[in-house]
Amino acid sequence: MVKIRDIELPDFPLLLAPMEDVSDPPFRALCKEQGADVVYTEFISSEGLIRDAAKSTIKLDIYEKERPVGIQIFGAELDSMLQAIDIVEKSNPDIIDINFGCPVKKVVCKNAGAGILRDIPLMVKLTAEIVKRTKLPVTVKTRLGWDTNSIKIVEVAERLQDVGIEAISIHGRTRVQMYKGEADWKPIAAVKNNSRMHIPVFGNGDVDTPEAAVKMRDEYGLDGAMIGRASIGNPWFFAAVKHFFETGTHIEPPTMEERVDAARRHLQMAIDWKGEKLGVFETRRHYTNYFKGIPHFKEYRMKMVTSDESADVFAAFDEVLEKFADFQFA
């Protein structure tokens, strides 16, 4: 059994990664239904929270059915981060996660996200003060290092553990790599194999098949997998991995009816949560994967991703179900 303080998780839990404009309550609900053991919110700007910016505060919405759920924050200014912690606690998450891994330029240029990997002492100091500030378990998501010449993740993880974090998720790339090339899990395994480490070590990056998850578990000995891009438009990925763990075989892919139903529910929940305009816009990125593999599908995909009216998108779903009802997914 894997534990984040008192939160008991199954052997080799699957975690939904915090992804901007992806890991919102509607999508988290779908992933939870399909077996995600822990879900994280989209990452939230500490500066945005303390300024009461609407885009940041709405991300604090969590629901009982999601638990255990973590709220992830990012920033590089101590005072702002501590004030943000006070705000986050009011939403009563199970976990507070610190983002030390986002590679996006607008985050990095403020020394936040993966930018802080250039200043490990600051990274450790921020973490220590946040742990002192809250009674909730604090976890960290980070990368191997800034570049291949500065990978010190074994030392960094140990120092973060020593100041009180209760789990760490590590993406197997440097910031300079962004999402290019293959993720390297060997340094993550080195963190896990450090005899001084006693907190869970979760791997992230390129867990895009059930076989990859098995490899991360059995060959690299990690405590769990954090799933990101493989889940976009594919909440069934969690169920597929767990089925493979149990049986060694691949689960039957969801039918067309199941895919359309999930897409409809996803869009409706998004509209209910964030309104018509944003609900329609921010759900678009999922449709390619919901209906991946269908030949001659461009006409319908274009309707889904270009319409600003939900009625048109729902109508496109109906058309797809009628025209491709008998399509067999590989």
Coordinates of C-alpha atoms in Angstrom, one line a residue:
M1 CA 0.0 0.0 0.0
V2 CA 1.2 3.5 -0.9
K3 CA 0.5 6.3 1.6
I4 CA 0.7 10.1 1.3
R5 CA 0.7 10.8 5.0
D6 CA -2.6 9.2 6.1
I7 CA -4.1 9.0 2.6
E8 CA -4.1 5.3 1.7
L9 CA -3.7 4.4 -1.9
P10 CA -3.6 1.1 -3.8
D11 CA -0.3 -0.5 -4.9
F12 CA 1.1 1.5 -7.8
P13 CA -1.6 4.2 -7.9
L14 CA -2.4 6.1 -11.0
L15 CA -2.5 9.9 -10.6
L16 CA -4.1 12.4 -13.0
A17 CA -1.5 15.1 -13.7
P18 CA -2.3 18.8 -13.3
M19 CA -2.7 20.2 -16.8
E20 CA -3.6 23.7 -17.7
D21 CA -7.1 23.9 -19.2
V22 CA -7.4 20.1 -19.0
S23 CA -7.6 18.9 -15.4
D24 CA -10.7 20.8 -14.6
P25 CA -13.6 19.3 -12.5
P26 CA -15.5 17.8 -15.5
F27 CA -12.5 16.0 -16.8
R28 CA -11.4 15.0 -13.3
A29 CA -14.8 13.5 -12.7
L30 CA -14.5 11.4 -15.9
C31 CA -11.0 10.2 -15.0
K32 CA -12.1 9.4 -11.4
E33 CA -14.9 7.2 -12.8
Q34 CA -12.4 5.3 -14.8
G35 CA -10.0 4.5 -12.0
A36 CA -7.7 7.5 -11.3
D37 CA -6.6 7.1 -7.7
V38 CA -5.6 10.8 -7.1
V39 CA -6.5 13.8 -9.2
Y40 CA -4.9 17.2 -9.3
T41 CA -6.3 20.5 -10.3
E42 CA -4.9 22.7 -13.0
F43 CA -1.9 24.5 -11.7
I44 CA -2.9 27.8 -10.0
S45 CA -0.9 31.0 -9.9
S46 CA -0.2 32.2 -6.4
E47 CA -0.1 35.8 -7.6
G48 CA -3.5 35.2 -9.3
L49 CA -5.0 33.8 -6.1
I50 CA -3.9 36.7 -3.8
R51 CA -5.2 39.2 -6.4
D52 CA -8.5 37.3 -6.5
A53 CA -8.2 36.8 -10.3
A54 CA -11.3 34.9 -11.5
K55 CA -9.2 32.6 -13.7
S56 CA -7.3 31.4 -10.7
T57 CA -10.0 31.3 -8.0
I58 CA -12.4 29.2 -10.1
K59 CA -9.7 26.5 -10.2
L60 CA -10.2 26.1 -6.4
D61 CA -13.5 24.3 -7.0
I62 CA -13.3 20.7 -5.9
Y63 CA -16.0 18.2 -5.2
E64 CA -16.4 15.3 -2.7
K65 CA -16.6 12.7 -5.4
E66 CA -13.0 13.6 -6.5
R67 CA -11.2 12.8 -3.3
P68 CA -8.4 12.4 -2.8
V69 CA -7.8 15.6 -4.7
G70 CA -4.7 17.8 -4.7
I71 CA -4.6 21.5 -5.5
Q72 CA -1.5 22.6 -7.2
I73 CA 0.0 26.1 -7.0
F74 CA 3.0 27.7 -8.6
G75 CA 5.1 30.8 -7.9
A76 CA 8.5 32.0 -6.8
E77 CA 7.7 34.8 -4.2
L78 CA 7.6 33.5 -0.7
D79 CA 5.0 35.9 0.7
S80 CA 2.7 35.3 -2.3
M81 CA 3.0 31.5 -2.0
L82 CA 2.3 31.6 1.8
Q83 CA -0.8 33.8 1.2
A84 CA -1.9 31.4 -1.5
I85 CA -1.6 28.5 0.8
D86 CA -4.0 30.2 3.3
I87 CA -6.5 30.7 0.5
V88 CA -6.1 27.1 -0.8
E89 CA -6.7 25.6 2.6
K90 CA -10.2 27.1 2.7
S91 CA -11.1 24.8 -0.2
N92 CA -10.2 21.8 1.9
P93 CA -8.2 19.7 -0.5
D94 CA -6.6 16.5 0.6
I95 CA -3.1 17.6 -0.7
I96 CA -1.3 20.7 -1.6
D97 CA 1.1 20.2 -4.5
I98 CA 3.8 22.7 -5.5
N99 CA 4.6 23.0 -9.2
F100 CA 8.4 23.1 -9.8
G101 CA 8.1 21.5 -13.2
C102 CA 6.1 23.6 -15.7
P103 CA 8.4 24.4 -18.6
V104 CA 6.2 27.1 -20.2
K105 CA 8.2 30.3 -20.9
K106 CA 5.7 32.7 -19.3
V107 CA 6.0 30.7 -16.0
V108 CA 9.7 30.0 -16.2
C109 CA 10.6 33.7 -16.9
K110 CA 9.2 34.5 -13.4
N111 CA 11.5 31.9 -11.9
A112 CA 8.4 29.7 -11.1
G113 CA 7.6 26.2 -12.3
A114 CA 10.8 24.6 -13.8
G115 CA 12.5 28.0 -13.7
I116 CA 13.3 27.4 -10.0
L117 CA 15.4 24.5 -11.0
R118 CA 18.2 27.1 -11.6
D119 CA 18.0 28.0 -7.9
I120 CA 17.7 24.9 -5.8
P121 CA 18.3 26.7 -2.5
L122 CA 15.3 28.9 -3.2
M123 CA 13.3 25.8 -4.2
V124 CA 14.1 24.1 -0.9
K125 CA 13.4 27.3 1.1
L126 CA 10.0 27.9 -0.5
T127 CA 9.0 24.3 0.2
A128 CA 10.1 24.3 3.8
E129 CA 8.1 27.4 4.5
I130 CA 5.0 26.1 2.8
V131 CA 5.2 22.9 4.8
K132 CA 5.4 24.9 8.0
R133 CA 2.4 27.0 6.9
T134 CA -0.1 24.2 6.4
K135 CA -1.4 21.2 8.2
L136 CA -2.2 19.5 4.9
P137 CA 0.3 17.1 3.3
V138 CA 2.5 18.9 0.8
T139 CA 3.8 17.2 -2.4
V140 CA 6.0 18.4 -5.2
K141 CA 6.0 17.9 -9.0
T142 CA 9.2 18.6 -10.7
R143 CA 11.6 17.7 -13.6
L144 CA 15.0 16.1 -13.7
G145 CA 16.7 19.4 -13.8
W146 CA 17.1 22.6 -15.9
D147 CA 19.3 20.8 -18.5
T148 CA 21.3 17.7 -18.9
N149 CA 24.3 19.4 -17.2
S150 CA 22.4 20.2 -14.0
I151 CA 20.6 17.0 -13.2
K152 CA 20.8 16.6 -9.4
I153 CA 17.4 15.1 -8.8
V154 CA 18.6 12.6 -6.2
E155 CA 20.0 15.3 -4.0
V156 CA 17.0 17.7 -4.7
A157 CA 14.4 15.0 -3.8
E158 CA 16.3 14.2 -0.6
R159 CA 16.5 17.8 0.4
L160 CA 12.8 18.3 -0.3
Q161 CA 11.9 15.2 1.7
D162 CA 14.1 16.5 4.6
V163 CA 12.0 19.7 4.8
G164 CA 8.8 17.8 5.0
I165 CA 7.2 16.9 1.6
E166 CA 5.2 13.7 1.7
A167 CA 5.5 12.5 -2.0
I168 CA 7.3 13.6 -5.1
S169 CA 6.3 13.3 -8.8
I170 CA 9.1 13.6 -11.3
H171 CA 8.8 14.1 -15.0
G172 CA 11.6 12.3 -16.8
R173 CA 12.8 15.3 -18.9
T174 CA 14.7 18.5 -18.2
R175 CA 13.2 21.9 -18.7
V176 CA 15.3 22.5 -21.8
Q177 CA 13.8 19.3 -23.4
M178 CA 10.3 20.6 -22.9
Y179 CA 8.3 17.6 -24.2
K180 CA 10.8 16.5 -26.8
G181 CA 12.7 13.2 -27.0
E182 CA 12.0 10.3 -24.7
A183 CA 11.5 10.6 -21.0
D184 CA 14.4 9.2 -19.0
W185 CA 13.1 7.2 -16.0
K186 CA 16.5 6.0 -14.8
P187 CA 17.2 9.2 -12.7
I188 CA 13.7 8.8 -11.2
A189 CA 14.5 5.2 -10.2
A190 CA 17.8 6.5 -8.7
V191 CA 15.6 8.7 -6.4
K192 CA 13.5 5.8 -5.4
N193 CA 16.6 3.6 -4.8
N194 CA 18.2 6.2 -2.5
S195 CA 18.3 4.5 0.8
R196 CA 17.4 7.7 2.6
M197 CA 14.2 8.2 0.7
H198 CA 11.0 7.0 2.5
I199 CA 8.3 9.0 0.7
P200 CA 6.4 7.8 -2.4
V201 CA 8.2 8.5 -5.7
F202 CA 5.9 8.8 -8.7
G203 CA 7.0 8.7 -12.3
N204 CA 5.7 11.0 -15.0
G205 CA 6.4 11.3 -18.8
D206 CA 5.6 8.9 -21.6
V207 CA 3.3 6.6 -19.7
D208 CA 1.1 6.3 -22.7
T209 CA 0.4 2.5 -22.8
P210 CA -0.5 -0.1 -20.2
E211 CA 2.9 -1.7 -21.0
A212 CA 4.7 1.5 -20.2
A213 CA 3.0 1.6 -16.8
V214 CA 4.0 -2.0 -16.1
K215 CA 7.6 -1.2 -17.1
M216 CA 7.6 1.8 -14.7
R217 CA 6.4 -0.4 -11.9
D218 CA 8.3 -3.6 -12.5
E219 CA 11.6 -2.5 -14.1
Y220 CA 12.0 0.9 -12.5
G221 CA 10.4 0.1 -9.1
L222 CA 8.5 3.4 -8.8
D223 CA 5.6 3.8 -6.4
G224 CA 3.1 5.0 -9.0
A225 CA 2.5 6.7 -12.3
M226 CA 1.3 10.3 -12.9
I227 CA -0.6 10.3 -16.2
G228 CA -0.8 13.4 -18.3
R229 CA -1.2 13.7 -22.1
A230 CA -2.2 10.1 -22.5
S231 CA -5.5 10.8 -20.7
I232 CA -6.5 13.8 -22.8
G233 CA -9.8 12.8 -24.5
N234 CA -9.1 9.3 -23.2
P235 CA -10.3 9.0 -19.5
W236 CA -10.5 5.3 -20.1
F237 CA -6.7 5.1 -20.0
F238 CA -6.8 4.6 -16.3
A239 CA -9.2 1.6 -16.6
A240 CA -7.1 0.2 -19.4
V241 CA -3.9 0.3 -17.3
K242 CA -5.6 -1.3 -14.3
H243 CA -7.2 -4.0 -16.4
F244 CA -3.7 -4.8 -17.9
F245 CA -2.2 -5.0 -14.4
E246 CA -4.8 -7.5 -13.3
T247 CA -5.0 -9.7 -16.4
G248 CA -2.1 -9.0 -18.7
T249 CA -4.5 -8.4 -21.5
H250 CA -5.9 -5.3 -23.1
I251 CA -9.4 -4.2 -22.3
E252 CA -11.9 -3.8 -25.1
P253 CA -11.8 -0.1 -26.3
P254 CA -14.8 2.0 -25.5
T255 CA -17.6 1.7 -28.1
M256 CA -18.8 4.6 -30.2
E257 CA -21.8 5.0 -28.0
E258 CA -19.6 5.2 -24.9
R259 CA -17.4 7.7 -26.5
V260 CA -20.2 9.9 -27.6
D261 CA -21.8 9.7 -24.2
A262 CA -18.6 10.7 -22.5
A263 CA -18.1 13.6 -24.9
R264 CA -21.6 14.8 -24.3
R265 CA -21.3 14.5 -20.5
H266 CA -17.9 16.3 -20.6
L267 CA -19.2 19.2 -22.6
Q268 CA -22.4 19.5 -20.5
M269 CA -20.4 19.5 -17.2
A270 CA -18.0 22.0 -18.6
I271 CA -20.8 24.3 -19.6
D272 CA -22.5 23.9 -16.2
W273 CA -19.2 24.7 -14.5
K274 CA -17.7 27.5 -16.5
G275 CA -20.5 28.7 -18.8
E276 CA -21.3 28.3 -22.5
K277 CA -18.4 30.1 -24.1
L278 CA -15.5 28.7 -22.0
G279 CA -17.2 25.3 -21.7
V280 CA -17.4 24.9 -25.5
F281 CA -13.9 26.3 -26.1
E282 CA -11.9 24.5 -23.5
T283 CA -13.4 21.1 -24.2
R284 CA -12.3 21.2 -27.9
R285 CA -8.9 19.8 -27.3
H286 CA -10.4 16.4 -26.2
Y287 CA -12.4 15.6 -29.3
T288 CA -9.5 14.4 -31.5
N289 CA -8.7 11.6 -29.0
Y290 CA -12.3 10.8 -28.1
F291 CA -12.8 9.8 -31.8
K292 CA -9.3 8.9 -32.8
G293 CA -9.0 6.3 -35.5
I294 CA -12.2 7.0 -37.4
P295 CA -11.6 7.3 -41.1
H296 CA -13.0 10.3 -43.0
F297 CA -13.7 12.1 -39.8
K298 CA -12.4 15.6 -40.6
E299 CA -15.8 17.0 -41.4
Y300 CA -17.2 16.1 -38.0
R301 CA -14.1 17.1 -36.1
M302 CA -14.2 20.5 -37.7
K303 CA -17.8 21.0 -36.6
M304 CA -16.8 20.1 -33.0
V305 CA -13.7 22.3 -32.8
T306 CA -14.9 25.4 -34.7
S307 CA -18.4 25.9 -33.5
D308 CA -19.0 28.5 -30.7
E309 CA -22.5 27.1 -30.0
S310 CA -22.9 24.0 -27.8
A311 CA -26.1 23.1 -29.7
D312 CA -24.0 22.6 -32.9
V313 CA -21.4 20.5 -31.0
F314 CA -24.1 18.3 -29.5
A315 CA -25.7 18.0 -33.0
A316 CA -22.3 16.9 -34.3
F317 CA -22.1 14.2 -31.6
D318 CA -25.6 12.9 -32.8
E319 CA -24.4 12.8 -36.4
V320 CA -21.3 10.9 -35.4
L321 CA -23.3 8.3 -33.5
E322 CA -25.7 7.8 -36.4
K323 CA -23.1 7.6 -39.1
F324 CA -20.4 5.6 -37.3
A325 CA -22.5 3.5 -34.9
D326 CA -21.0 0.3 -36.2
F327 CA -17.4 1.4 -36.3
Q328 CA -15.1 -1.0 -34.4
F329 CA -12.2 0.7 -32.6
A330 CA -8.8 -1.1 -32.7

